[in-house]
XYZ file of C-alpha atoms in Angstrom:
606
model
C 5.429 -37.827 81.287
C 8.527 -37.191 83.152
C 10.089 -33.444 83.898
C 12.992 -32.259 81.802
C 16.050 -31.761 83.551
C 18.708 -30.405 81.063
C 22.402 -29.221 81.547
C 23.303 -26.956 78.938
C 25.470 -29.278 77.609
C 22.481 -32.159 77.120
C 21.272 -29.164 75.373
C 23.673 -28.799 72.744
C 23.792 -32.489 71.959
C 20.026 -31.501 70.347
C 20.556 -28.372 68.775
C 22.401 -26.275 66.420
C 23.780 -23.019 67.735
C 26.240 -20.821 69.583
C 27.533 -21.326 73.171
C 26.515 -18.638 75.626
C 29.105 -19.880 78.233
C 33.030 -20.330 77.531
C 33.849 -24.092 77.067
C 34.613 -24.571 80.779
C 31.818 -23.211 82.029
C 29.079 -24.453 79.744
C 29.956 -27.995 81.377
C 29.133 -26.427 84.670
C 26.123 -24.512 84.107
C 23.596 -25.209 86.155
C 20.016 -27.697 84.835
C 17.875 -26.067 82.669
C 14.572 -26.994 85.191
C 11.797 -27.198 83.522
C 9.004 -23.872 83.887
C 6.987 -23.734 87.223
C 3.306 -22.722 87.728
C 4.184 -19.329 89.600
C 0.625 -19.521 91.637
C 0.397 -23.187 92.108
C 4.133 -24.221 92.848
C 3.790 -27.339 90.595
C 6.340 -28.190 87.940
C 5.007 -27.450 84.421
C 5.416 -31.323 82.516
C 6.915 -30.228 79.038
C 8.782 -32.822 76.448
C 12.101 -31.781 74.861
C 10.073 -30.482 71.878
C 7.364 -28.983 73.142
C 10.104 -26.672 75.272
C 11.704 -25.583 72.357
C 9.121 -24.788 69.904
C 7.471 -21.915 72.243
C 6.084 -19.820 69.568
C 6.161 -16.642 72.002
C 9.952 -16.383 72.524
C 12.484 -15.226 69.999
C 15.568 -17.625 68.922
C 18.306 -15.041 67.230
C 16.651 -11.775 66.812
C 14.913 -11.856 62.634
C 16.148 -15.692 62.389
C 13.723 -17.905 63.341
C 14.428 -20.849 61.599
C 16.923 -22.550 64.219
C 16.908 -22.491 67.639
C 20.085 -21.311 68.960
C 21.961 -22.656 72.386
C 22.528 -18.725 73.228
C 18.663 -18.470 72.958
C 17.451 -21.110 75.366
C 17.759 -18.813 78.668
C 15.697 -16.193 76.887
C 13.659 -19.352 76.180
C 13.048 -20.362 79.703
C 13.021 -16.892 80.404
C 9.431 -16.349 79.427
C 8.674 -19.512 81.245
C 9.755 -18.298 84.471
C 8.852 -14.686 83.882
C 4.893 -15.891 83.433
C 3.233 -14.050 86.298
C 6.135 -11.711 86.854
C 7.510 -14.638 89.391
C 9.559 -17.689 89.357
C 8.660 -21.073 90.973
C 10.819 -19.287 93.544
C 8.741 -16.479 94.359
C 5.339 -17.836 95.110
C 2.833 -16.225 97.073
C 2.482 -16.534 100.671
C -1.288 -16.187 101.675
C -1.921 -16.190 105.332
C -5.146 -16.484 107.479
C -5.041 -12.706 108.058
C -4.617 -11.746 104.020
C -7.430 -13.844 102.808
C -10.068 -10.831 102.305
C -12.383 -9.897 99.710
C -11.339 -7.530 97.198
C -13.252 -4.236 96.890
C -15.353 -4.181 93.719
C -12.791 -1.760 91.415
C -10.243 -4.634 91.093
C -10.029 -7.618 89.104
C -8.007 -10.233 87.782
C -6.849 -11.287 84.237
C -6.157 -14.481 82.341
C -3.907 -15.190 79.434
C -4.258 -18.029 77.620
C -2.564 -18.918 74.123
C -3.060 -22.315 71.770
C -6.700 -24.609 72.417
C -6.311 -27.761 70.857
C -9.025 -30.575 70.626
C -6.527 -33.656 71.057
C -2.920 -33.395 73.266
C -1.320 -29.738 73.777
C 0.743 -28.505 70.976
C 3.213 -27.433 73.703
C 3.547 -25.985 77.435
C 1.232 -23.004 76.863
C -1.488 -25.076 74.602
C -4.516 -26.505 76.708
C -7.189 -28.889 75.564
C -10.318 -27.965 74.635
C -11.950 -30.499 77.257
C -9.498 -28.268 79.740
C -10.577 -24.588 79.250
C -14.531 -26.071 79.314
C -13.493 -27.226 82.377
C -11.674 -24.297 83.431
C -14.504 -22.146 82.057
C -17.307 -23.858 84.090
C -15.498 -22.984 87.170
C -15.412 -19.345 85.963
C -19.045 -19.757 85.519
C -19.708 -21.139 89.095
C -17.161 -19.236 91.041
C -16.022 -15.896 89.667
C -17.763 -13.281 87.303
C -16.107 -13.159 83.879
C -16.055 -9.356 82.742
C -15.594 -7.955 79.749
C -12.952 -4.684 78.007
C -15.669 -2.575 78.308
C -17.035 -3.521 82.022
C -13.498 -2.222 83.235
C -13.267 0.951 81.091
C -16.635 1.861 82.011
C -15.490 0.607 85.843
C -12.635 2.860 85.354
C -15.143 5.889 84.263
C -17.080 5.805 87.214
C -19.974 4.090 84.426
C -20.614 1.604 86.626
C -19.371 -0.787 89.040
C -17.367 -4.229 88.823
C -18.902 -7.137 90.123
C -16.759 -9.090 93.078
C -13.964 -11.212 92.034
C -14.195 -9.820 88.448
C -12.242 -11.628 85.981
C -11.379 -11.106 82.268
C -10.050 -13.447 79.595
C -7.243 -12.793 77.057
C -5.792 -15.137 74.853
C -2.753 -13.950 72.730
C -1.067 -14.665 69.228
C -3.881 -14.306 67.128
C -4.133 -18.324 66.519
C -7.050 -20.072 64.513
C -7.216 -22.493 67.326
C -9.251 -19.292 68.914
C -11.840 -19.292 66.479
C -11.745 -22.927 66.006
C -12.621 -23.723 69.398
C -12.676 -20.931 71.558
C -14.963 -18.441 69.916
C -17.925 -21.202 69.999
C -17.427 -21.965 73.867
C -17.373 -18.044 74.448
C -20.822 -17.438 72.387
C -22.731 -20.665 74.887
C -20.964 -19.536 77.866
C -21.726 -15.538 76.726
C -17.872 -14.637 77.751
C -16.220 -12.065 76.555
C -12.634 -12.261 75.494
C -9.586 -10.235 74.624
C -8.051 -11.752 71.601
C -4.594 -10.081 70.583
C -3.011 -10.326 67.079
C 0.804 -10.124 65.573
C -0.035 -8.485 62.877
C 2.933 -10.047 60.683
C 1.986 -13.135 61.594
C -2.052 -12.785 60.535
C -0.871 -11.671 57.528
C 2.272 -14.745 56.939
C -0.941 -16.981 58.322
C 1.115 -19.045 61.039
C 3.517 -18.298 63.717
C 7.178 -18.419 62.667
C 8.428 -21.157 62.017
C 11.168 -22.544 64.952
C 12.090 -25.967 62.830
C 10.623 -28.574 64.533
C 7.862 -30.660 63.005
C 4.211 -29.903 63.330
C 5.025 -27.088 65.546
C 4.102 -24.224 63.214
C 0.301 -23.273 64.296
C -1.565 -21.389 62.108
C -3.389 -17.758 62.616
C -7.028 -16.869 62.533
C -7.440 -15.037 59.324
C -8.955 -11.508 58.690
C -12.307 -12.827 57.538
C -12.451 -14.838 60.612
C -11.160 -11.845 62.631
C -13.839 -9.623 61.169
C -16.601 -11.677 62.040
C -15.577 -12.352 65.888
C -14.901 -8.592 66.210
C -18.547 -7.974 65.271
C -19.884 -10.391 66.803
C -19.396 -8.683 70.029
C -17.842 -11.554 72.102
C -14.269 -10.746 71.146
C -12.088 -7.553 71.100
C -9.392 -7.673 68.390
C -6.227 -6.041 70.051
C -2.886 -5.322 69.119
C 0.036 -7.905 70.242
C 2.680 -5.598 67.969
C 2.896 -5.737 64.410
C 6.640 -7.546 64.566
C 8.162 -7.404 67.907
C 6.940 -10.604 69.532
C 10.676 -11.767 69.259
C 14.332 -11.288 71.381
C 17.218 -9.894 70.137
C 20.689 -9.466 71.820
C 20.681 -7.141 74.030
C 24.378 -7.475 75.882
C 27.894 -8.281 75.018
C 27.562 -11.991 75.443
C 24.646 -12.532 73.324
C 21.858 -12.785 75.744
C 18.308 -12.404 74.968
C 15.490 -10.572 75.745
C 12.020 -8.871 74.690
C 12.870 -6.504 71.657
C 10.307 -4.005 73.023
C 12.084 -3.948 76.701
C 15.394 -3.611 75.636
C 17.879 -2.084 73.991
C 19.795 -4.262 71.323
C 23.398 -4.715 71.058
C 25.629 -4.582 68.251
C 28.301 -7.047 68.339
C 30.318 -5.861 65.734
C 30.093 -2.120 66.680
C 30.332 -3.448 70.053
C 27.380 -0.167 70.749
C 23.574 -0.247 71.969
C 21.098 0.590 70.136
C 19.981 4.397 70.386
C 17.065 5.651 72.474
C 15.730 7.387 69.300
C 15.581 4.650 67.027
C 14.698 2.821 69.602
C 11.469 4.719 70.247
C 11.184 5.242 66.243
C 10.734 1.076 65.507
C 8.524 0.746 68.384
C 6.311 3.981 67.123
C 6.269 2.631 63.439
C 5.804 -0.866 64.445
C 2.534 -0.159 66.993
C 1.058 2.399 64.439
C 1.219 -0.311 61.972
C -0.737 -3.401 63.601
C -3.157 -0.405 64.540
C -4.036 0.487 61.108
C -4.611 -2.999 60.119
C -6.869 -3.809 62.723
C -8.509 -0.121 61.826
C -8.337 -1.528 57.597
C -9.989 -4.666 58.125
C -11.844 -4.480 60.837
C -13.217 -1.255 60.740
C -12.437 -0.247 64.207
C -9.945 1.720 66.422
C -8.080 0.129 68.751
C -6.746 1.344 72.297
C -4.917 -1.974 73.466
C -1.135 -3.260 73.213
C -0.540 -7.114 75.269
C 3.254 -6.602 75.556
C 4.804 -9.405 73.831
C 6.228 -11.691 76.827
C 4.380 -8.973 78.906
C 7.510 -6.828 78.772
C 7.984 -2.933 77.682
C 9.487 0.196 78.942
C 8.972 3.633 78.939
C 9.846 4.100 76.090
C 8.402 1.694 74.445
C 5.281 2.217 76.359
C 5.192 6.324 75.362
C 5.383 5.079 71.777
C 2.431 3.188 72.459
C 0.392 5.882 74.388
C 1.325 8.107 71.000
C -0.012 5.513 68.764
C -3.371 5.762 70.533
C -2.869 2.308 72.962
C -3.488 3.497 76.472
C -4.260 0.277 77.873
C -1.280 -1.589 77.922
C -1.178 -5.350 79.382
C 1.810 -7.116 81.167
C 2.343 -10.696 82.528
C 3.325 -9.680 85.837
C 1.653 -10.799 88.625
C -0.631 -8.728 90.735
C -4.435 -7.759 91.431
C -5.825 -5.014 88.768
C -7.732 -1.728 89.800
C -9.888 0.129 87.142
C -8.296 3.368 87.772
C -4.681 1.741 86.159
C -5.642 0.318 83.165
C -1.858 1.246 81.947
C -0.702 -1.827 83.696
C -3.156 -4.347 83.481
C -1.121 -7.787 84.837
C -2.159 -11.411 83.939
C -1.772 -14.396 84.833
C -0.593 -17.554 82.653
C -2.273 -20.748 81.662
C -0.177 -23.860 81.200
C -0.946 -27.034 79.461
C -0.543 -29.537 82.362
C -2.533 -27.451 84.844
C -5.981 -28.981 86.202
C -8.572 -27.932 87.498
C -7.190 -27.983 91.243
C -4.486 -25.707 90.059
C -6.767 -23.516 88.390
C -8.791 -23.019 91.173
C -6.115 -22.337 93.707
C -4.320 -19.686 91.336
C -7.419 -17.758 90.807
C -7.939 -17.734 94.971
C -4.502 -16.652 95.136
C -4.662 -13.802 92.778
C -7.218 -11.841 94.467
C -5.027 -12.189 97.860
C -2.064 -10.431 98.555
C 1.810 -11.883 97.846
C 4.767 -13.615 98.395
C 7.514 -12.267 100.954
C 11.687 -11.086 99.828
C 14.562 -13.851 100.696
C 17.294 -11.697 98.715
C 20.829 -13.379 98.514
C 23.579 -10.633 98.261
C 26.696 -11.308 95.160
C 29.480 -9.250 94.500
C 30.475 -9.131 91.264
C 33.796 -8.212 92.498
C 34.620 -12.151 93.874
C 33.379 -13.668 90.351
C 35.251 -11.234 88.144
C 38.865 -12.671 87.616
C 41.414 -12.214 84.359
C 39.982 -14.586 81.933
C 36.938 -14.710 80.900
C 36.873 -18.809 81.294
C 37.791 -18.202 85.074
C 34.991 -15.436 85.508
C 32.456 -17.787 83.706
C 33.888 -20.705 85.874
C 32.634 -18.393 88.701
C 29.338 -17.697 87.430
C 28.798 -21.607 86.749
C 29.226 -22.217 90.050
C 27.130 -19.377 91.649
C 24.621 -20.438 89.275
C 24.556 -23.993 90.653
C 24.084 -22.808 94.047
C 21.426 -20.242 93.841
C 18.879 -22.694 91.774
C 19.487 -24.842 94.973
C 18.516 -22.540 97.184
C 14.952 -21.264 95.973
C 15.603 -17.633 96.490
C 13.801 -15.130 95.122
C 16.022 -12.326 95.245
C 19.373 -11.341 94.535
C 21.352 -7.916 95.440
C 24.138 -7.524 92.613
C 27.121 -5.495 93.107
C 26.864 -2.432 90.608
C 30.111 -0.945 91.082
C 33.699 -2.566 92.032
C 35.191 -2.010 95.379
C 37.159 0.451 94.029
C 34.538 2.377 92.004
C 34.208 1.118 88.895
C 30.642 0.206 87.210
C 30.023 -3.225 85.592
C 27.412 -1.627 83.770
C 27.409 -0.028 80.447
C 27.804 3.698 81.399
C 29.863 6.995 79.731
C 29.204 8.440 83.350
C 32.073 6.929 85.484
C 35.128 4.371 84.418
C 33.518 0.979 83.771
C 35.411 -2.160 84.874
C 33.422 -4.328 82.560
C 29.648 -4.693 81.292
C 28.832 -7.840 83.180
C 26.333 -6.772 85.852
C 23.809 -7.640 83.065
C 25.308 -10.734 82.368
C 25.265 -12.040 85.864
C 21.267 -10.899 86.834
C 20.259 -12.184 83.399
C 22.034 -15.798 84.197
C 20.469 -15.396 87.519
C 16.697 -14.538 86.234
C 16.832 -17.291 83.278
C 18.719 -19.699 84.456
C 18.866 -20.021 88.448
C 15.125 -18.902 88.129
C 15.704 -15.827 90.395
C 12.318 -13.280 89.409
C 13.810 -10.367 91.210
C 17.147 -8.954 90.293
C 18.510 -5.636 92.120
C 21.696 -3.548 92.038
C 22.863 -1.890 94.605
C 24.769 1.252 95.040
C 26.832 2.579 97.841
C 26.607 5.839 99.647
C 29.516 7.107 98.304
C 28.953 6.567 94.486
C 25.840 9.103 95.219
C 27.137 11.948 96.087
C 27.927 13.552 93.234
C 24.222 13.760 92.171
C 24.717 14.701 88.383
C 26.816 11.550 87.645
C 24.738 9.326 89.244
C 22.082 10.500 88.198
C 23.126 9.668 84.879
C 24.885 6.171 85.849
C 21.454 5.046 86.940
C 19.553 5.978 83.764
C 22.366 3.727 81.871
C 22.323 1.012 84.638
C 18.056 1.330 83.639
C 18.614 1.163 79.818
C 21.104 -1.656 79.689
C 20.017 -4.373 82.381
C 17.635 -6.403 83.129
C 17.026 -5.750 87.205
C 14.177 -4.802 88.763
C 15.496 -2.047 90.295
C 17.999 -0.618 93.103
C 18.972 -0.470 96.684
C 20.720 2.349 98.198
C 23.155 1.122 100.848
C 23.657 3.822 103.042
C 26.474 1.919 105.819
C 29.312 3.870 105.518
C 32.720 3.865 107.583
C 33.110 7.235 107.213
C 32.407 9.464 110.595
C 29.937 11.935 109.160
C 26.897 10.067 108.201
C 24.582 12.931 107.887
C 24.584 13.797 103.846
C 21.483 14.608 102.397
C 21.051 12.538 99.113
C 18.068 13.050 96.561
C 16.385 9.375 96.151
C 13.566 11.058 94.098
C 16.216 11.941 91.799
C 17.792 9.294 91.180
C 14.481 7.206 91.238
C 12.959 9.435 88.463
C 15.703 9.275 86.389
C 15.533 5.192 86.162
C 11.817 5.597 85.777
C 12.140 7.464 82.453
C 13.043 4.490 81.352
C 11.549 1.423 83.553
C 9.013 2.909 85.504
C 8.110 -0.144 87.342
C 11.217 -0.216 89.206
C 11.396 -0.848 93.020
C 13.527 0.531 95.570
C 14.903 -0.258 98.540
C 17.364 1.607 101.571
C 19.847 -0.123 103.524
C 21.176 1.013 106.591
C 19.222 3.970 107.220
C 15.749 5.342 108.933
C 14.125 6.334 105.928
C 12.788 10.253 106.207
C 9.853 9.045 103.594
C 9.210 5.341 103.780
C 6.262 5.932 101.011
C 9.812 6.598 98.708
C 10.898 2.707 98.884
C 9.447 -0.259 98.507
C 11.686 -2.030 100.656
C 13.823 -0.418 104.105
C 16.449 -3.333 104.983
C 16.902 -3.447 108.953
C 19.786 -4.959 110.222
C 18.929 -8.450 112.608
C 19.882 -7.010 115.318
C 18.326 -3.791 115.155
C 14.281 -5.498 114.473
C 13.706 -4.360 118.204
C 14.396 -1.315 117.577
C 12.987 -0.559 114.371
C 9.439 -1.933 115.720
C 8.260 1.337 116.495
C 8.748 2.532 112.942
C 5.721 0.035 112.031
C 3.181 2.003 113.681
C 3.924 4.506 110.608
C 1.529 3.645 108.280
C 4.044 4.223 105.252
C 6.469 2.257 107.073
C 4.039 -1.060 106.865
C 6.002 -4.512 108.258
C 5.672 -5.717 104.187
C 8.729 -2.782 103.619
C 11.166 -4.057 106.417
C 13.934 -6.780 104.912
C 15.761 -8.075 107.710
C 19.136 -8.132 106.876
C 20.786 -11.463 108.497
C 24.834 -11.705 109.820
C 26.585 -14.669 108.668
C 25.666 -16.595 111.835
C 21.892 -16.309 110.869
C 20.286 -20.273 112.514
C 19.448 -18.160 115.788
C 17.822 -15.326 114.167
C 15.482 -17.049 111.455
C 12.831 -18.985 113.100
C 12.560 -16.045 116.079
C 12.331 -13.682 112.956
C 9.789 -15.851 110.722
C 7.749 -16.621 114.288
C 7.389 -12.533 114.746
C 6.059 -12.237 111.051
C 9.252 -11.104 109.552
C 9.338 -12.872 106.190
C 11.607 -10.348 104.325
C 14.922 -11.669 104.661
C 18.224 -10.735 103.291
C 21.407 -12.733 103.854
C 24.053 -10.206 103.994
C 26.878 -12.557 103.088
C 28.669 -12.375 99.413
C 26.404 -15.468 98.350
C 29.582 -16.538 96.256
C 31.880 -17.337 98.727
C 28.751 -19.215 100.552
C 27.509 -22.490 100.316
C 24.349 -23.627 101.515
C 23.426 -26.646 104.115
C 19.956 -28.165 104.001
C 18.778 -26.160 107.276
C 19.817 -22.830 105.542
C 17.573 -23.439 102.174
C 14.999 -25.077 104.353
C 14.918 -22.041 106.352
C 15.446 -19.374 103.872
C 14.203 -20.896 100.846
C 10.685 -19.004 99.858
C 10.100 -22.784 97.605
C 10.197 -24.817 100.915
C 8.313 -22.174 102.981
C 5.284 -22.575 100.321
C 5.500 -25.936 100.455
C 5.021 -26.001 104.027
C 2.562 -23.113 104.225
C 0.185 -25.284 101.436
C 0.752 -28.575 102.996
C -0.920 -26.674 106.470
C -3.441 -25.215 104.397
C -4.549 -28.992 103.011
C -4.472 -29.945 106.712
């Protein structure tokens, strides 16, 4: 079966829909590469048709009956955004991480459709498969059930070593077909998570392709799993497993992470009816599972593993205070608010399986963050600025980054973000760090922010909680270089990192240019090349661990890199405007966290 390399324009040879790009640049956007196993680094095999009949991922908001060209890099999207990483952003294990996790964490599994003959699509797996998968489980790992890890997490008892617990989501009859038997002779436990509109429709929307419609388990069938005592019926919403726009030019994303956007009011959606659809929506799954089942439930699985705060206080109100993610990550019992799991694909075997299980219990991958200002792509027309973004597209999804530093405001102040707080030059920032997550399959997107937009505390302050509701980054970095002579000014990072928490509160952050007075503020403190010497004393500070320091690289980086990568630096940050910047073979092979996995797994087969 050979991989799927699409342009956007093979694309909309097959399908009926709207262009996301103008005219010009759709016929330069960049291949639509088909989804990556984020653990395992392999290339996920999946058929035009089985790519676009993903059940999980929205096409046009409440139409599901076509899938739309704007919808397919919300569509890959999901693909890419499995463990919380891109086939970019794999994990780095080296001799020195490999250690045995103490006995409060765990790990967690997702998977979706079993089928007894050939997968439905890219997240089905055969029966013969998850037996497989499951004997492993069985010989290698201890399979753990909900209630092990609340007890755990009550100090009830005590998690066996490399605990593991299985989830499957979508509430499909394939579950209780052929899943529920295998988990009653294996005596697993499972989490099994429901749409609610979908038990009650009896089959997953319907995305217009043939066969491709599966059906649900039914509330009979539901009822007798549930009591059974093998499987915990949870909530998976009761109709929010599906995108909506959520910026000007009619990207996708999560309805439960985002904010939607009104074309012809050209607005956002409030925060209060925001919150007030989530609320309604959560409460409702809850008291179906509660009518038919006869139990309470404490348990939302984010569709597409993706909330926010607000959407994740709704859910704490409406009783759910375990909420699960797909991001990647080790669990602890004492945060059961963001449980993370990890995705099953169809084409993965058993060697796969095996290797992403090892590397989930180990710790992760290292930054290489390209740097883009939004300044060089934004021109007069729209066609030129696309043009641009075409191009930058094509060369990051060369590379293999994993990172990318946006420009939030214009060089002469003004945001590309949706704000009220400051004189916008256009809402684009969103436009370019989706394009970059979904379709140059780039997992982290940041903004940053210069020194002298934070200043005035109050308006940034409230810049940053718009720059939070309206984009989809993973947070900021404060760039602290400045030309001005006093450098000394005294600016409140708790304040502004609060603010953006209040609405994503798993936001990282990172400092440029300067010591940090508490390095247990940022995630990441970029040092400048030529200042790692230096800075080496810093690492003795336990908050100031080598995993925080990026190293920032000048424009004449081939000297610095290996000496760098040699020491155990294996942050990196090209401080070039990645747009005016194309690169050679020895710069992806050397910066590129794809090829440094590649290598790193070919010496551990050695």
């Amino acid at each position: 079966m050979q991989l799927i390399r699409l342009k956007a324009h093979e694309i909309k040879k097959n399908l009926d829909g709207c262009e996301i790009l103008s005219k010009e640049a759709l016929k330069r956007a960049p291949p639509l590469t088909p989804p990556t196993n984020p653990i395992t680094n392999l290339s996920v095999k999946i058929p035009l048709f089985q790519l676009m009949v993903k059940r999980m991922v929205s096409t046009n908001g409440m139409n599901f009956l076509k899938l739309k060209l704007k919808s397919v890099p919300f569509f890959i999207s999901s693909l890419v955004l499995t463990f919380g990483l891109g086939a970019e952003a794999q994990q780095l294990v080296s001799a020195s991480q490999k250690v045995t996790p103490p006995t409060d964490n765990f790990t967690t599994i997702c998977w979706h459709d079993v089928t007894n003959g050939n997968p439905g699509n890219a997240f089905s797996v055969r029966k013969k498969d998850l037996i497989e998968q499951f004997d492993y489980l069985r010989a290698n790992y201890n399979v753990v059930s909900l209630k092990d890890i609340v007890d755990a997490s009550q100090g009830k008892k005590t998690l066996p070593p490399k605990a593991v617990l299985l989830t499957f989501d979508d509430g499909l009859d394939s579950f209780y077909e052929n899943v529920y038997p295998l988990l009653k002779s294996y005596k697993f436990k499972a989490v099994f998570a429901i749409v609610g509109k979908w038990t009650e429709d009896g089959v997953t929307p319907d995305y217009g392709v043939k066969d491709s419609v599966p059906k649900t388990a039914n509330w009979n069938q539901l009822k007798e799993m549930s009591d059974s005592g093998f499987v915990d019926i949870v909530s998976h919403t009761y109709d929010m497993h599906q995108g909506q726009v959520f910026n000007p030019q009619g990207s996708e994303a999560a309805m439960a992470a985002f904010f939607k956007y009104d074309a012809q009011k050209k607005s956002y959606q409030s925060e209060e009816d925001f919150t007030a659809r989530a609320l309604a929506d959560l409460k409702k799954n809850n008291e179906l599972i509660k009518k038919h089942l006869g139990k309470d439930n404490n348990v939302i699985v984010w569709p597409y593993g993706a909330s926010n705060s607000l959407s994740r206080k709704a859910a704490e109100e409406a009783g759910l205070t375990i909420q699960m993610s797909l991001r990647t990550g080790l669990n602890s019992v004492h945060d059961l608010a963001h449980i993370r799991r990890g995705l099953m694909f169809s084409d993965m075997d058993i060697n796969q399986f095996a290797q992403s299980l090892k590397q989930a219990f180990v710790d992760q991958s290292p930054l290489r963050m390209i740097r883009v200002d939004i300044d060089s792509l934004w021109k007069k027309t729209e066609a030129e600025t696309e043009q641009n973004l075409g191009d930058l597209l094509d060369n990051t999804l060369a590379l293999g980054a994993n990172g990318v530093l946006l420009q939030a405001l214009s060089d002469t102040g003004e945001a590309y973000f949706a704000t009220s707080a400051v004189k916008m030059r256009g809402d684009y920032l969103n436009r370019v760090g989706h394009s970059m997550r979904y379709r140059a399959n780039v997992p982290y997107v940041y903004a940053r922010l210069p020194q002298s937009f934070l200043k005035d505390t109050s308006i940034a302050t409230a810049a940053i909680r718009d720059l939070a509701k309206y984009t989809d980054i993973d947070g900021i970095f404060f760039d602290m270089r400045t030309k001005e002579k006093s450098k000394d000014v005294t600016i409140p990072f708790e304040t502004f990192m609060a603010a953006a928490r209040t609405v994503r509160p798993n936001w990282q952050f990172g400092l440029i240019g300067q010591k940090p007075v508490d390095a247990s503020l940022f995630n990441y403190v970029v040092v400048a090349a030529k200042d790692v010497e230096k800075e080496k004393a810093l690492q003795a500070d336990s908050e100031y661990r080598p995993a925080k320091v990026v190293v920032a690289l000048p424009q004449d980086y081939k000297s610095d890199v290996p000496t760098l990568t040699t020491q155990g630096y294996l942050n990196l940050f090209y401080d070039v405007n990645f747009n005016g910047f194309t690169p050679d073979a020895e710069f992806k092979s050397l910066f590129s966290v794809r090829q440094s996995t590649l290598k790193q797994n070919k010496a551990e087969t050695k």
